[in-house]
Amino acid sequence: MPKRIIILGAAGSIGRQSIEVIRQSAATEEPLVLAGFSVHHNAKVMLSLKNEFPHARAAYTGDAASAPTGADWAGPEALAQLLSAVQADIVVNGIAGAAGLSASILALQNRMHLALANKESIVMGYRLLKQLADDNELSIIPVDSEHAALFQLTQKIGMHAIAELTITASGGPFRTLPLERLAEMTADDACKHPVWKMGRKISIDSATMANKGLELIEASKLFDMPQEHIRVLIHPQSYVHAMVRTFDGALYAQISEPDMRLPIHAALHWPHTYPSPFGHAELAGKTLEFFEPERNRYPLVWLARNAMDAGDAACIAYNAANEIAVARFDAARIRFTQIAQVVSETLAHSWNLPVSSFEDIFDIDMKARQIAEELVEHIAW
Ligand code: NAD
Ligand code: MG
């Protein structure tokens, strides 16, 4: 039986690349079937996907009034309706931001494995999602490239032998910019990513390295590793995605082309290793560089470590405050360097709160957003 796939956020960067993985699988021995998908506002992508994959059911999660004819479900309940009506083997969650958490919960509640690109789900609620997955005998397969790499490495080497994890970062477009110029950078400047073509939010997060902060939290939760044993290295070529150091002192690296279709391909075929049509890494003639990130250029990496030390509620607050700050920076309301200020001042509140249910998570998320919004209102440009 071919594997059936549902793609959430099909019009986004992860969504489009997931569709490409399905397309490319058609002529292979393990074809993947698009059973269903969601788009938020993009009617054009919805119609063209319906045309190309006539058996796929479509959810339009934006305003029902603007939904095109051809949507099987539309409006705020559309995601829940799609996930309860259509059975698939794997759900790819490519929704951006905290909204992805509800989608992850729904996928697992409807007994489907989760290929998880939406890192906010892990940052906000991994412990509860993992419980839900375990109760239903389901897997959470990381798609974020560094964590997909760590997933491969830890499965092959065995967690018991591993002393330390490393995730790499490109350093973003401002890696070598004089520090005093950071404050004048615009959102469009931040979105000119040197390696990856991604959504706007994650592109801005790559420039501040809040993306790496979120990924530190993500790695710590997924692999149950204290933050002091997870390193971040800047690696501008983005060929090495992650490394593990074993107790005997050896370092093992996962190396591949910087192409998100590779980790998506791996996740959709997991637990099998299946030939990929997306090229393979070639090291001859390549120079690979690694640097420590500078604290004053990327304070959001250190703020993520502080949040981890403070506990789960602080990690939720870190993500929420950063989402608000990035949206306001993208609207030219605050400066690039003020993103870290908003997150830092939000984290300065007390986050010693229990996180024992999804309601707790949504409450803490809301509280942090309100605090961050107030901070933005009072910030001097
Ligand atoms: P994107 O902005 O390109 O796409 C996100 C999609 O989610 C869009 O189609 C959008 O319409 C949809 N969406 C937004 N809000 C929604 C809501 N409330 N309900 C339903 N759908 C909604 O973003 P992206 O770059 O594809 O990133 C998606 C997720 O994957 C993020 O969590 C990101 O951190 C993660 N990720 C992305 C990449 C990448 O290379 N793009 C790599 C690693 C991880
Ligand atoms: Mg990543």
XYZ file of N, CA and C in Angstrom, residues 117-240:
372
model
N 7.761 20.039 10.948
C 8.639 21.173 10.610
C 8.366 22.315 11.579
N 7.109 22.423 12.021
C 6.698 23.521 12.906
C 7.410 23.399 14.260
N 8.550 24.106 14.389
C 9.365 23.945 15.594
C 8.683 24.516 16.818
N 7.747 25.481 16.596
C 7.055 26.085 17.737
C 6.269 25.024 18.512
N 5.737 24.013 17.812
C 5.020 22.913 18.490
C 5.914 22.255 19.526
N 7.171 22.046 19.146
C 8.104 21.337 20.033
C 8.520 22.248 21.172
N 8.814 23.509 20.820
C 9.250 24.469 21.832
C 8.153 24.668 22.887
N 6.912 24.725 22.442
C 5.816 25.022 23.366
C 5.297 23.789 24.094
N 5.226 22.671 23.400
C 4.480 21.568 24.025
C 5.016 20.177 23.785
N 6.334 20.021 23.661
C 6.836 18.697 23.284
C 6.453 17.611 24.286
N 6.587 17.927 25.586
C 6.330 16.884 26.595
C 4.912 16.319 26.429
N 3.947 17.203 26.230
C 2.553 16.754 26.095
C 2.309 16.082 24.745
N 2.945 16.606 23.690
C 2.799 15.970 22.366
C 3.388 14.563 22.381
N 4.541 14.418 23.048
C 5.215 13.112 23.102
C 4.337 12.118 23.866
N 3.711 12.608 24.929
C 2.794 11.756 25.701
C 1.645 11.277 24.815
N 1.094 12.220 24.057
C -0.014 11.906 23.148
C 0.441 10.898 22.086
N 1.653 11.095 21.567
C 2.192 10.182 20.552
C 2.400 8.794 21.156
N 3.009 8.740 22.334
C 3.279 7.446 22.982
C 1.972 6.711 23.285
N 0.979 7.448 23.790
C -0.307 6.818 24.117
C -0.945 6.189 22.889
N -0.690 6.771 21.713
C -1.300 6.260 20.471
C -0.311 5.475 19.609
N 0.864 5.167 20.183
C 1.925 4.433 19.470
C 2.303 5.099 18.149
N 2.518 6.400 18.232
C 2.857 7.177 17.034
C 4.240 7.796 17.191
N 4.829 8.198 16.050
C 6.151 8.827 16.085
C 6.065 10.301 15.710
N 6.959 11.077 16.317
C 7.157 12.475 15.910
C 8.510 12.505 15.206
N 8.484 12.793 13.905
C 9.708 12.744 13.095
C 10.117 14.178 12.782
N 11.292 14.610 13.279
C 11.680 16.003 13.038
C 12.019 16.265 11.571
N 11.583 17.421 11.073
C 11.856 17.819 9.685
C 12.859 18.978 9.634
N 12.871 19.806 10.679
C 13.857 20.890 10.756
C 15.220 20.251 10.451
N 16.004 20.859 9.549
C 17.156 20.134 8.985
C 18.161 19.666 10.051
N 18.433 20.521 11.046
C 19.422 20.153 12.067
C 18.917 18.978 12.902
N 17.610 18.992 13.175
C 17.030 17.968 14.055
C 16.773 16.682 13.287
N 16.488 16.830 11.988
C 16.393 15.642 11.131
C 17.768 14.975 11.093
N 18.825 15.792 11.031
C 20.195 15.260 11.025
C 20.504 14.583 12.359
N 20.129 15.228 13.467
C 20.372 14.624 14.788
C 19.566 13.346 14.963
N 18.361 13.328 14.407
C 17.495 12.145 14.469
C 18.211 10.972 13.791
N 18.773 11.217 12.600
C 19.519 10.168 11.881
C 20.732 9.724 12.698
N 21.500 10.702 13.193
C 22.741 10.377 13.917
C 22.449 9.617 15.212
N 21.465 10.085 15.962
C 21.194 9.442 17.255
C 20.615 8.050 17.060
N 19.816 7.869 15.997
C 19.268 6.540 15.730
C 20.382 5.578 15.337
N 21.340 6.082 14.573
C 22.399 5.189 14.081
C 23.434 4.897 15.168
N 23.744 5.908 16.001
C 24.822 5.751 16.980
C 24.291 5.260 18.328
N 23.105 5.669 18.678
C 22.529 5.283 19.972
C 22.769 6.389 20.988
N 21.693 6.875 21.573
C 21.742 8.005 22.505
C 22.672 7.713 23.686
N 22.749 6.434 24.095
C 23.544 6.070 25.278
C 25.032 6.420 25.101
N 25.493 6.513 23.830
C 26.925 6.754 23.575
C 27.223 8.235 23.381
N 26.191 9.078 23.407
C 26.372 10.474 22.986
C 26.506 11.429 24.174
N 27.592 12.232 24.144
C 27.869 13.165 25.236
C 27.393 14.572 24.917
N 27.403 14.936 23.630
C 27.146 16.340 23.270
C 26.572 16.425 21.860
N 25.658 17.356 21.668
C 25.078 17.609 20.343
C 25.575 18.964 19.840
N 25.702 19.102 18.520
C 25.998 20.417 17.930
C 25.007 20.660 16.806
N 24.421 21.853 16.793
C 23.635 22.262 15.627
C 24.353 23.431 14.972
N 24.287 23.490 13.664
C 24.970 24.564 12.957
C 23.970 25.639 12.533
N 24.528 26.810 12.213
C 23.717 27.942 11.767
C 24.479 28.628 10.648
N 23.751 29.163 9.688
C 24.461 29.875 8.613
C 25.008 31.206 9.117
N 24.383 31.748 10.164
C 24.769 33.071 10.665
C 23.930 34.181 10.049
N 23.131 33.827 9.032
C 22.206 34.805 8.439
C 22.918 35.862 7.611
N 22.148 36.819 7.088
C 22.719 37.815 6.171
C 23.580 38.879 6.860
N 23.537 38.987 8.195
C 24.281 40.058 8.875
C 25.504 39.516 9.626
N 25.975 38.358 9.219
C 27.063 37.690 9.951
C 28.322 38.533 10.021
N 28.606 39.270 8.932
C 29.856 40.028 8.915
C 29.607 41.542 8.898
N 28.356 41.926 9.073
C 28.027 43.363 9.066
C 28.620 44.031 10.315
N 29.199 45.250 10.199
C 29.669 45.927 11.418
C 28.519 46.045 12.427
N 28.789 45.727 13.678
C 27.733 45.660 14.692
C 26.909 46.935 14.787
N 27.596 48.099 14.625
C 26.874 49.373 14.795
C 25.857 49.606 13.681
N 25.909 48.808 12.614
C 24.946 48.982 11.529
C 23.694 48.094 11.693
N 23.711 47.165 12.646
C 22.584 46.233 12.810
C 21.253 46.961 13.002
N 21.287 48.064 13.780
C 20.048 48.760 14.130
C 19.342 49.362 12.914
N 20.074 49.603 11.818
C 19.415 50.211 10.639
C 18.878 49.164 9.661
N 19.088 47.884 9.933
C 18.671 46.851 8.972
C 17.141 46.711 8.934
N 16.593 46.575 7.735
C 15.142 46.447 7.583
C 14.756 44.969 7.479
N 13.437 44.725 7.503
C 12.959 43.344 7.392
C 13.320 42.765 6.020
N 13.275 43.587 4.992
C 13.656 43.079 3.665
C 15.136 42.698 3.626
N 15.973 43.493 4.288
C 17.400 43.120 4.379
C 17.537 41.774 5.091
N 16.778 41.614 6.181
C 16.883 40.388 6.979
C 16.410 39.161 6.191
N 15.514 39.385 5.236
C 14.966 38.245 4.479
C 15.845 37.816 3.304
N 16.952 38.543 3.100
C 17.873 38.121 2.019
C 18.801 37.052 2.574
N 18.264 35.860 2.773
C 19.066 34.807 3.403
C 20.112 34.266 2.439
N 21.366 34.073 2.949
C 22.430 33.646 2.030
C 22.271 32.220 1.498
N 21.581 31.340 2.221
C 21.543 29.922 1.805
C 20.130 29.423 1.537
N 19.230 29.597 2.512
C 17.918 28.967 2.443
C 16.863 29.951 1.946
N 15.922 29.463 1.153
C 14.743 30.265 0.772
C 13.607 29.811 1.670
N 13.183 30.696 2.579
C 12.213 30.272 3.590
C 11.148 31.342 3.762
N 10.153 31.042 4.622
C 9.131 32.032 4.954
C 9.764 33.236 5.648
N 9.023 34.357 5.718
C 9.578 35.616 6.260
C 9.929 35.521 7.739
N 9.049 34.912 8.512
C 9.288 34.838 9.961
C 10.602 34.108 10.249
N 10.783 32.930 9.659
C 11.985 32.143 9.940
C 13.222 32.814 9.325
N 13.047 33.581 8.247
C 14.200 34.290 7.671
C 14.685 35.378 8.624
N 13.748 36.127 9.211
C 14.136 37.157 10.192
C 14.772 36.478 11.413
N 14.194 35.348 11.815
C 14.760 34.599 12.945
C 16.160 34.065 12.641
N 16.481 33.855 11.377
C 17.835 33.408 11.043
C 18.808 34.571 11.159
N 18.335 35.775 10.837
C 19.199 36.949 10.933
C 19.523 37.269 12.400
N 18.532 37.120 13.297
C 18.792 37.379 14.730
C 19.374 36.143 15.413
N 19.226 35.009 14.760
C 19.532 33.684 15.311
C 18.566 33.265 16.424
N 17.403 33.948 16.526
C 16.339 33.420 17.390
C 15.946 32.043 16.869
N 16.092 31.848 15.560
C 15.812 30.525 14.997
C 16.690 29.473 15.667
N 17.957 29.812 15.889
C 18.851 28.845 16.544
C 18.497 28.714 18.016
N 18.012 29.816 18.626
C 17.538 29.736 20.003
C 16.379 28.747 20.103
N 15.413 28.875 19.187
C 14.275 27.954 19.171
C 14.769 26.526 18.919
N 15.762 26.410 18.040
C 16.270 25.072 17.709
C 17.063 24.442 18.853
N 17.700 25.294 19.690
C 18.362 24.758 20.887
C 17.314 24.134 21.798
N 16.209 24.857 21.989
C 15.129 24.339 22.835
C 14.578 23.056 22.201
N 14.390 23.109 20.882
C 13.855 21.965 20.135
C 14.762 20.732 20.331
N 16.078 20.934 20.198
C 17.026 19.811 20.324
C 17.034 19.273 21.748
N 16.995 20.191 22.706
C 17.026 19.768 24.100
C 15.810 18.897 24.424
N 14.651 19.281 23.888
C 13.417 18.524 24.175
C 13.402 17.210 23.408
N 13.684 17.281 22.097
C 13.587 16.066 21.269
C 14.550 14.982 21.736
N 15.760 15.392 22.141
C 16.795 14.398 22.452
C 17.109 14.333 23.943
N 16.275 15.009 24.746
C 16.380 14.957 26.191
C 17.815 15.246 26.656
N 18.336 16.353 26.186
C 19.737 16.710 26.451
C 19.759 18.090 27.107
N 20.444 18.251 28.263
C 20.496 19.581 28.889
C 21.190 20.586 27.969
N 20.758 21.848 28.044
C 21.272 22.837 27.090
C 22.793 23.008 27.160
N 23.387 22.780 28.350
C 24.850 22.956 28.427
C 25.592 21.937 27.562
N 24.905 20.875 27.161
C 25.560 19.865 26.304
C 25.144 19.997 24.836
N 24.578 21.145 24.483
C 24.244 21.383 23.072
C 24.985 22.634 22.613
N 25.785 22.483 21.592
C 26.557 23.618 21.069
C 25.920 24.164 19.811
N 26.172 25.446 19.579
C 25.777 26.077 18.318
C 27.060 26.543 17.633
N 27.243 26.171 16.390
C 28.394 26.649 15.629
C 27.907 27.317 14.350
N 28.502 28.445 14.035
C 28.198 29.088 12.754
C 29.003 28.386 11.669
N 28.285 28.007 10.614
C 28.904 27.256 9.515
C 28.265 27.805 8.230
N 28.905 28.842 7.650
C 28.242 29.584 6.568
C 27.894 28.727 5.358
N 28.576 27.628 5.120
C 28.297 26.818 3.923
C 27.043 25.961 4.104
N 26.587 25.774 5.326
C 25.375 24.987 5.633
C 25.397 23.595 5.003
N 26.551 22.979 5.034
C 26.673 21.609 4.514
C 26.561 20.601 5.642
N 27.219 20.944 6.766
C 27.100 20.117 7.972
C 25.889 20.648 8.731
